[in-house]
mmCIF file of C-alpha atoms in Angstrom:
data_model
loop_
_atom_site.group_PDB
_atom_site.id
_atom_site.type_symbol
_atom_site.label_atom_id
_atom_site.label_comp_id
_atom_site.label_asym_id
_atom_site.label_seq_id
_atom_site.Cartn_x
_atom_site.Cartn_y
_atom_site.Cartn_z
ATOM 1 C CA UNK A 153 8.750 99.438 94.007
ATOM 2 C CA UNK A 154 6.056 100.970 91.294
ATOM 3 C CA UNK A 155 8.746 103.272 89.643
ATOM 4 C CA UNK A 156 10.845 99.995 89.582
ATOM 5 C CA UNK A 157 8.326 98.108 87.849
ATOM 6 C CA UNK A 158 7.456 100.715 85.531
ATOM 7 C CA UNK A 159 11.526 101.647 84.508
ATOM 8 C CA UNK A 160 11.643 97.412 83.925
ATOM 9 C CA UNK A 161 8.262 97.664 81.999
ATOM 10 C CA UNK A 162 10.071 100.702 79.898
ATOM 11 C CA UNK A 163 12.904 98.738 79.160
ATOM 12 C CA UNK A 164 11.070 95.709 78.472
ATOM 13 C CA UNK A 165 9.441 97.560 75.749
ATOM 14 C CA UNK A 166 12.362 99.734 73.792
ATOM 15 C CA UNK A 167 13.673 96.039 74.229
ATOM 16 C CA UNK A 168 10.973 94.867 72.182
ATOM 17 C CA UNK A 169 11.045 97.433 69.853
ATOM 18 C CA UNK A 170 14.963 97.276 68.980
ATOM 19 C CA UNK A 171 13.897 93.626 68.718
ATOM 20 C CA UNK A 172 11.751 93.355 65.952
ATOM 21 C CA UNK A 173 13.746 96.471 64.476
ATOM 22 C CA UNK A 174 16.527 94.065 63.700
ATOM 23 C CA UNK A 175 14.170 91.320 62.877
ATOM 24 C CA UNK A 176 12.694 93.919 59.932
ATOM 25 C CA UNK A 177 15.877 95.182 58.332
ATOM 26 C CA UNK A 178 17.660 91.386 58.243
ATOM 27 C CA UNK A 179 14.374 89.925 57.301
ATOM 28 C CA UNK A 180 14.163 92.613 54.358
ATOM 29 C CA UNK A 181 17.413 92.514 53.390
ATOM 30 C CA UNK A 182 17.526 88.538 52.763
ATOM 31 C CA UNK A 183 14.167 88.818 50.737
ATOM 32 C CA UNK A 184 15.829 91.208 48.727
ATOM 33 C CA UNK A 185 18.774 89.411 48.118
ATOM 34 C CA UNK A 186 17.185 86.449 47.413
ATOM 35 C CA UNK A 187 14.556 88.088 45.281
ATOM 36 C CA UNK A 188 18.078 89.443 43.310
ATOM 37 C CA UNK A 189 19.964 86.157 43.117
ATOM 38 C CA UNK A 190 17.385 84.694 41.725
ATOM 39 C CA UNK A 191 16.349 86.678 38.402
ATOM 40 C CA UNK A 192 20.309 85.286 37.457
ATOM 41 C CA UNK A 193 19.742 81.223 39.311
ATOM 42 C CA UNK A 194 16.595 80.919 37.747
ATOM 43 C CA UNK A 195 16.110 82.953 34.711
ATOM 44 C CA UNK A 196 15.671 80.908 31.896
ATOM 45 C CA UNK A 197 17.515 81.510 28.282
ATOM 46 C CA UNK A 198 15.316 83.855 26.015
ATOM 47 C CA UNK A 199 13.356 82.125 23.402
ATOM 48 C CA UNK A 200 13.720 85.261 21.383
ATOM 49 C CA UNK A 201 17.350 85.284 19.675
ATOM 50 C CA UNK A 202 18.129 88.028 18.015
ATOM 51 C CA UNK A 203 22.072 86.928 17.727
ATOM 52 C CA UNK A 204 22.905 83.393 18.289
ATOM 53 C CA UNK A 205 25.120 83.286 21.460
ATOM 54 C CA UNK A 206 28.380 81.027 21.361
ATOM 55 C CA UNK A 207 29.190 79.326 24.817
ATOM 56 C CA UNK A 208 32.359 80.418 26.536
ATOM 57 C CA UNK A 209 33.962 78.017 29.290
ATOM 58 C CA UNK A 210 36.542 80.694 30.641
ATOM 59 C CA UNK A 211 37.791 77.548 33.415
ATOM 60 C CA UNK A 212 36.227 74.672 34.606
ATOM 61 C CA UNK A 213 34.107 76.435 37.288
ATOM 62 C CA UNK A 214 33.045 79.396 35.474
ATOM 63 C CA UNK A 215 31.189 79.822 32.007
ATOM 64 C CA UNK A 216 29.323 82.293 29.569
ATOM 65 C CA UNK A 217 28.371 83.283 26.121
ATOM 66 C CA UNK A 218 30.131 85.662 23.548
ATOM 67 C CA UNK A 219 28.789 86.683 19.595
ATOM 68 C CA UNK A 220 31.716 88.101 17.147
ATOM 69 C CA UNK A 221 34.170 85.750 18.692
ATOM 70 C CA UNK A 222 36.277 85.600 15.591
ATOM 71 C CA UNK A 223 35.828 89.403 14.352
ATOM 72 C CA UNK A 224 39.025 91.026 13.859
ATOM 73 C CA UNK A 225 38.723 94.255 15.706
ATOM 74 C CA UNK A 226 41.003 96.369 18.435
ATOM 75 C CA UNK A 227 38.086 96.332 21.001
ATOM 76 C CA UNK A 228 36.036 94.154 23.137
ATOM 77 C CA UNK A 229 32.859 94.623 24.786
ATOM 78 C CA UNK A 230 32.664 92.860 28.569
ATOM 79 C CA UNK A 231 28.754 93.118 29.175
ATOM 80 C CA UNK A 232 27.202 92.886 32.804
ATOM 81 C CA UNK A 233 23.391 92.796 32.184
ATOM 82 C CA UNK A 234 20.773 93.409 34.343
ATOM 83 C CA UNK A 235 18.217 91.557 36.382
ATOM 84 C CA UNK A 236 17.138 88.134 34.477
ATOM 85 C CA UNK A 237 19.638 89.075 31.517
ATOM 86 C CA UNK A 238 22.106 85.959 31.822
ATOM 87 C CA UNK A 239 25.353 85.995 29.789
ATOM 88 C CA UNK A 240 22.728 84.081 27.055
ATOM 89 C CA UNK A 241 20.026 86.765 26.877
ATOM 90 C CA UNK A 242 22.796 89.549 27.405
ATOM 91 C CA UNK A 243 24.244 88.237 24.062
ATOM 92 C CA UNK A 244 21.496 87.131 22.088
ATOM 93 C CA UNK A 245 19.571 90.313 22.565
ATOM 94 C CA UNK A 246 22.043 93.377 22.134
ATOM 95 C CA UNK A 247 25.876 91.679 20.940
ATOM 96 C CA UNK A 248 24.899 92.100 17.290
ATOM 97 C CA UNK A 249 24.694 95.701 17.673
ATOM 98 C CA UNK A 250 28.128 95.806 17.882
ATOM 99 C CA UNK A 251 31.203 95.615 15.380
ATOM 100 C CA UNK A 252 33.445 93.326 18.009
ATOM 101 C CA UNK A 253 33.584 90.566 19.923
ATOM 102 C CA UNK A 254 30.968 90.643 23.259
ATOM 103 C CA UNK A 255 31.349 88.606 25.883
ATOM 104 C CA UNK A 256 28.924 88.451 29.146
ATOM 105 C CA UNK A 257 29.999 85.799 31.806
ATOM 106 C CA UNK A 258 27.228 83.682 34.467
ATOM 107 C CA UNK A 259 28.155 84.536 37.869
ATOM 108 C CA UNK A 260 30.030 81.992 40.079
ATOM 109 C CA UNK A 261 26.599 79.957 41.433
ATOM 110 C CA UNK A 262 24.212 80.903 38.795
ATOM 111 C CA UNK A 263 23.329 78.601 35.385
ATOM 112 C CA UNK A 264 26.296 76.441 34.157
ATOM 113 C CA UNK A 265 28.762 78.652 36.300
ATOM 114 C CA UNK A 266 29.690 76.606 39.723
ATOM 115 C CA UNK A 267 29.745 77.479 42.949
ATOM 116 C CA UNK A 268 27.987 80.280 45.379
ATOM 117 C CA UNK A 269 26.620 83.422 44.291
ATOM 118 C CA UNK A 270 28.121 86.561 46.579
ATOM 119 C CA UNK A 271 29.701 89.809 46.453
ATOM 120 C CA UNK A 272 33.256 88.304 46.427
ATOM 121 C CA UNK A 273 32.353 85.809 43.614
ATOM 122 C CA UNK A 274 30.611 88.533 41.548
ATOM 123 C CA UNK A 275 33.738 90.618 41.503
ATOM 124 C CA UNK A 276 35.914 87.249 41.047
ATOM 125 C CA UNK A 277 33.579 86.674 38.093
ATOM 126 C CA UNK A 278 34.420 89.702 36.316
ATOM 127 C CA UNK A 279 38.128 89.352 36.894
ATOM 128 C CA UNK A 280 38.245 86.208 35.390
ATOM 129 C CA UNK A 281 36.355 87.090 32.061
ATOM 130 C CA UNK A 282 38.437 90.031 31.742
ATOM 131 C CA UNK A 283 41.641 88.038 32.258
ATOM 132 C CA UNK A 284 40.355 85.652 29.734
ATOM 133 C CA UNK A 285 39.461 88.122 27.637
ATOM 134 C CA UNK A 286 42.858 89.731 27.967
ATOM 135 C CA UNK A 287 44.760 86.132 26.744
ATOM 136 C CA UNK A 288 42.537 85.432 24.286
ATOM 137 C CA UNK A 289 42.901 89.288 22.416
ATOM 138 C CA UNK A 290 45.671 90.422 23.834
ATOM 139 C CA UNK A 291 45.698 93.991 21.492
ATOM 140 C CA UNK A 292 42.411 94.387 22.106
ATOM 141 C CA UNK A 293 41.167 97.389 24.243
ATOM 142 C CA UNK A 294 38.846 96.722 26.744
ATOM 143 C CA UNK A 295 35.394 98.650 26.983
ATOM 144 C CA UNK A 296 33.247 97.342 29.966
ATOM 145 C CA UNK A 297 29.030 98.266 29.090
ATOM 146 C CA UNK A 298 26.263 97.275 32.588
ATOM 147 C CA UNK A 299 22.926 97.355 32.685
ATOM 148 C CA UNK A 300 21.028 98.021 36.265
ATOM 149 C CA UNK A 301 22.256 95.749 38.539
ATOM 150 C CA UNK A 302 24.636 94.885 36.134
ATOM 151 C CA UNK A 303 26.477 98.356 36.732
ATOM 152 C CA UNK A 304 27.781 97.539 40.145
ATOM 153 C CA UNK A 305 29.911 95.235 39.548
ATOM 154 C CA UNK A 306 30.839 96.426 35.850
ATOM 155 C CA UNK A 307 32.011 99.433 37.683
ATOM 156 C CA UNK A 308 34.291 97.069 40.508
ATOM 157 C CA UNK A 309 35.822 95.558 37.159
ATOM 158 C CA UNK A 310 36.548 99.365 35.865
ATOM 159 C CA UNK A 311 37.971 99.953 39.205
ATOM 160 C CA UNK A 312 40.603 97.027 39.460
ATOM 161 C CA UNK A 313 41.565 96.589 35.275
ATOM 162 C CA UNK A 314 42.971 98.668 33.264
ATOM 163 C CA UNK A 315 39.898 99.796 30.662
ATOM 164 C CA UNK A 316 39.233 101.736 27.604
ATOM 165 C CA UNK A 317 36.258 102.932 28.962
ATOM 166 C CA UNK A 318 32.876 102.569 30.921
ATOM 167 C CA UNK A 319 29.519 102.452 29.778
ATOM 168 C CA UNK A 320 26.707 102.360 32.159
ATOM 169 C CA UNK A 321 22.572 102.546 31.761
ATOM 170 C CA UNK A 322 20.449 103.023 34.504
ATOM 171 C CA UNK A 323 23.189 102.622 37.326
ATOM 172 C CA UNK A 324 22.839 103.008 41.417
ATOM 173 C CA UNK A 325 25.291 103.994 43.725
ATOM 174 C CA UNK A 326 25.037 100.954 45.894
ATOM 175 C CA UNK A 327 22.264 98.664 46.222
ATOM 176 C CA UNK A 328 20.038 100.471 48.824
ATOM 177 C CA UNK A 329 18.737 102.716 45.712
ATOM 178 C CA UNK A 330 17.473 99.048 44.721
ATOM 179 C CA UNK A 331 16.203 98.121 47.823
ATOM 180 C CA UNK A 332 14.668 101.301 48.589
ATOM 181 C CA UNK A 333 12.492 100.715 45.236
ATOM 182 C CA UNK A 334 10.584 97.601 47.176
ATOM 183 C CA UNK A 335 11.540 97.976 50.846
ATOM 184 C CA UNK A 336 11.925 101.431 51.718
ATOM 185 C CA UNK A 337 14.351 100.701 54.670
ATOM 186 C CA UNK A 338 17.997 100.869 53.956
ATOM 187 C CA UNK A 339 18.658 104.647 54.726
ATOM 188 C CA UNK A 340 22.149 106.157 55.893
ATOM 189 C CA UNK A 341 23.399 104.172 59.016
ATOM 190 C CA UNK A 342 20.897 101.424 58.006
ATOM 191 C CA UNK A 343 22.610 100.730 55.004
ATOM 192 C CA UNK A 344 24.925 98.717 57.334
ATOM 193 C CA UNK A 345 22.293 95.824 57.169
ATOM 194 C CA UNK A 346 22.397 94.930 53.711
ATOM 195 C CA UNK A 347 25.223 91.962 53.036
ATOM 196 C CA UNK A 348 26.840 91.858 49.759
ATOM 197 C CA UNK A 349 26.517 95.895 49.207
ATOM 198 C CA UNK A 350 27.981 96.025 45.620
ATOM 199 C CA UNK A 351 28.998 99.711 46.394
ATOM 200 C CA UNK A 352 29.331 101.649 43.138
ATOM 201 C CA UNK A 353 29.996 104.737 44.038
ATOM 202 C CA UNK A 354 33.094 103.402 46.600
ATOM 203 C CA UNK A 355 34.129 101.632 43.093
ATOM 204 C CA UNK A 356 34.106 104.961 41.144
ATOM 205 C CA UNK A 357 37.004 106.549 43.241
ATOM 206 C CA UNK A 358 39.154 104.402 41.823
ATOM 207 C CA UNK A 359 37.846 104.506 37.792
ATOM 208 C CA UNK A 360 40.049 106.171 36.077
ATOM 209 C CA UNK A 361 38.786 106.334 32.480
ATOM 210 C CA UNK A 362 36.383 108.058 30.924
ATOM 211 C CA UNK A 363 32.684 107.063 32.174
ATOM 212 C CA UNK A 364 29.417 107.326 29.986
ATOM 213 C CA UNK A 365 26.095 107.143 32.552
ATOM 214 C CA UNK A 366 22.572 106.753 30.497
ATOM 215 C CA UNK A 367 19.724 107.291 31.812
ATOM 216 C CA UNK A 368 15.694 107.909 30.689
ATOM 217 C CA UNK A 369 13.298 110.507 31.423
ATOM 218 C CA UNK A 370 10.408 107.460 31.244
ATOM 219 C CA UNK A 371 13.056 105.052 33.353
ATOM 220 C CA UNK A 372 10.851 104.512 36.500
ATOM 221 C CA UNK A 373 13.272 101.667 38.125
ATOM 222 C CA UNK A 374 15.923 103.955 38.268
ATOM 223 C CA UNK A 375 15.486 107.559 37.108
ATOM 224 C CA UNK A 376 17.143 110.218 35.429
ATOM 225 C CA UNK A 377 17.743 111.510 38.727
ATOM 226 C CA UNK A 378 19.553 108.854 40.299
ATOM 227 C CA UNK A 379 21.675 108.685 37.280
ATOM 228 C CA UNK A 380 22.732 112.102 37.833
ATOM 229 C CA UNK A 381 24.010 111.366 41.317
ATOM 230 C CA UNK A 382 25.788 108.202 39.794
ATOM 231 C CA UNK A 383 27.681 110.397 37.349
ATOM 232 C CA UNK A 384 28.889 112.683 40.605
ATOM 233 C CA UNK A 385 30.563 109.469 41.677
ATOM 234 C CA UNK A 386 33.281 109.904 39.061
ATOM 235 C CA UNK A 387 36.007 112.435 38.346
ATOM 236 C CA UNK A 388 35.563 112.074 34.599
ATOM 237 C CA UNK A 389 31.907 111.440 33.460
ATOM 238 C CA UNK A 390 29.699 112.546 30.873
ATOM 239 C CA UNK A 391 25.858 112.314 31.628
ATOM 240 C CA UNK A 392 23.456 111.960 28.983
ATOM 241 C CA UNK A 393 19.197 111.548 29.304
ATOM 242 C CA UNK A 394 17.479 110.163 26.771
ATOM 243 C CA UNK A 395 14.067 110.617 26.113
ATOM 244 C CA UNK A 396 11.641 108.227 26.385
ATOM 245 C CA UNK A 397 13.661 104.928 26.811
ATOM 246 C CA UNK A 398 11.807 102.090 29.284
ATOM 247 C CA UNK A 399 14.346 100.079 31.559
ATOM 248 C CA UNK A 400 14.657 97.142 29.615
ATOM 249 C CA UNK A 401 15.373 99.119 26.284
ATOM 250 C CA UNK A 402 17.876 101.285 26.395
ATOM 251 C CA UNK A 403 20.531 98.287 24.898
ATOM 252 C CA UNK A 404 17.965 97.293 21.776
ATOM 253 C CA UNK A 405 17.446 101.663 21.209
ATOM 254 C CA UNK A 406 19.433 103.196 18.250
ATOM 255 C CA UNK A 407 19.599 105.943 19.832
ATOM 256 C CA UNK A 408 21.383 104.859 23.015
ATOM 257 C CA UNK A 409 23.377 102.713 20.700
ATOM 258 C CA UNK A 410 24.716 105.190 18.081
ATOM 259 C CA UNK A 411 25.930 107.154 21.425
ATOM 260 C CA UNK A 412 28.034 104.618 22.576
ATOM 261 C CA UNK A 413 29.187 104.290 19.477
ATOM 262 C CA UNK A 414 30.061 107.186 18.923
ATOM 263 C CA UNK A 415 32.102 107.357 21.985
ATOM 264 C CA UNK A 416 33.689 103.770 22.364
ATOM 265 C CA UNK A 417 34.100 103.387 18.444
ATOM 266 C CA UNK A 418 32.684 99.826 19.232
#
């Protein structure tokens, strides 16, 4: 009866344990969604406008900003910026830097854009702008640019449309290397917990043109490193550290910016 009680009193506790195991990682993992969602549902437009955005309605549901709309040129830039850089602070902070027409789109839930912000309606997000993009400049060539979280799903887009090339800054390979940052409890198997993994490096299997990853040796959201490991996700990358860049700057650097220049011809 006593080695009965105490096998019941074992179980009883692993029980308990496994319990509030699951209750951590799903706990964690909506926080950090939510915490994600939000920097694009509530960030407000940028008082400091450096290029005066132009609003895009690409269908009823779904709506952005562009700059260079009417410049004749054989490219197109399809920007996906990072955390709290809306399609309106996307543009009026870095489109200027380019000779062509940018265009950044609001995800499907988030600003004037309708609907419910998820995976799927990221990726449907970015495959409407692009088809958009694709009526309204038909001989244009296509060069998708992210920013941080921005990459993942400029990546899908590279993945599933033909493209001219890819330009990422500060990428991940899926969204635990975000996590990870804050809540350091999304490793191997427990990756399965996260909803709404925007898996980049799954994406980069199927990119087929040529990739350009930036990083910084003074990034210290997402380092050098990492963006080594992002590059390895592609067959045809080119890697290239800069020195000195912070997160948030590596679109308003001329540095960074003569490089992709020099490499899109954008």
């Amino acid at each position: 009866m006593l080695k009965r009680k105490k096998t019941m009193e074992i179980i009883r506790i692993i029980l308990m344990i496994l319990m509030w195991f699951l209750i951590i990682e799903f706990s964690c993992n909506f926080i950090m969604q939510t915490v994600s969602y939000s920097f694009y549902k509530n960030a407000e437009k940028t008082e400091q406008v450096s290029y005066k955005p132009q609003f895009i309605r690409f269908n009823d549901a779904l709506t952005g900003y562009g700059y260079n709309l009417e410049k004749a040129s054989d490219k197109v830039i399809l920007f996906f910026g990072g955390s709290g850089y809306i399609a309106y602070n996307s543009v009026a902070a870095y489109s200027g830097k380019f000779d062509c027409p940018f265009i950044s789109a609001d995800y499907y839930g988030t600003q004037d854009s309708k609907g419910r912000m998820n995976l799927d309606t990221m990726q449907k997000t970015a495959a409407e702008m692009y088809d958009w993009t694709k009526k309204e400049y038909p001989q244009a060539k296509i060069v998708i640019m992210g920013h941080s979280y921005g990459t993942g799903i400029a990546t899908y887009l590279a993945s599933v449309r033909e493209t001219e090339c890819l330009v990422l800054a500060a990428g991940y390979r899926d969204v635990s290397d975000l996590y990870n940052k804050m809540t350091p409890v999304f490793f191997g198997p427990l990756k399965i917990f996260i909803s709404n993994n925007i898996k980049t490096s799954e994406y980069a299997e199927s990119v087929s043109c040529p990739v350009y990853v930036i990083g910084s040796d003074a990034d210290t959201t997402l380092d050098s490193s990492l963006q080594k490991k992002v590059s390895e996700c592609f067959e045809n990358s080119e890697l290239k550290i800069f020195d000195g860049i912070n997160h948030e700057d590596y679109f308003i650097n001329d540095n960074v910016i003569d490089y992709i220049k020099e490499k899109t011809s954008v």
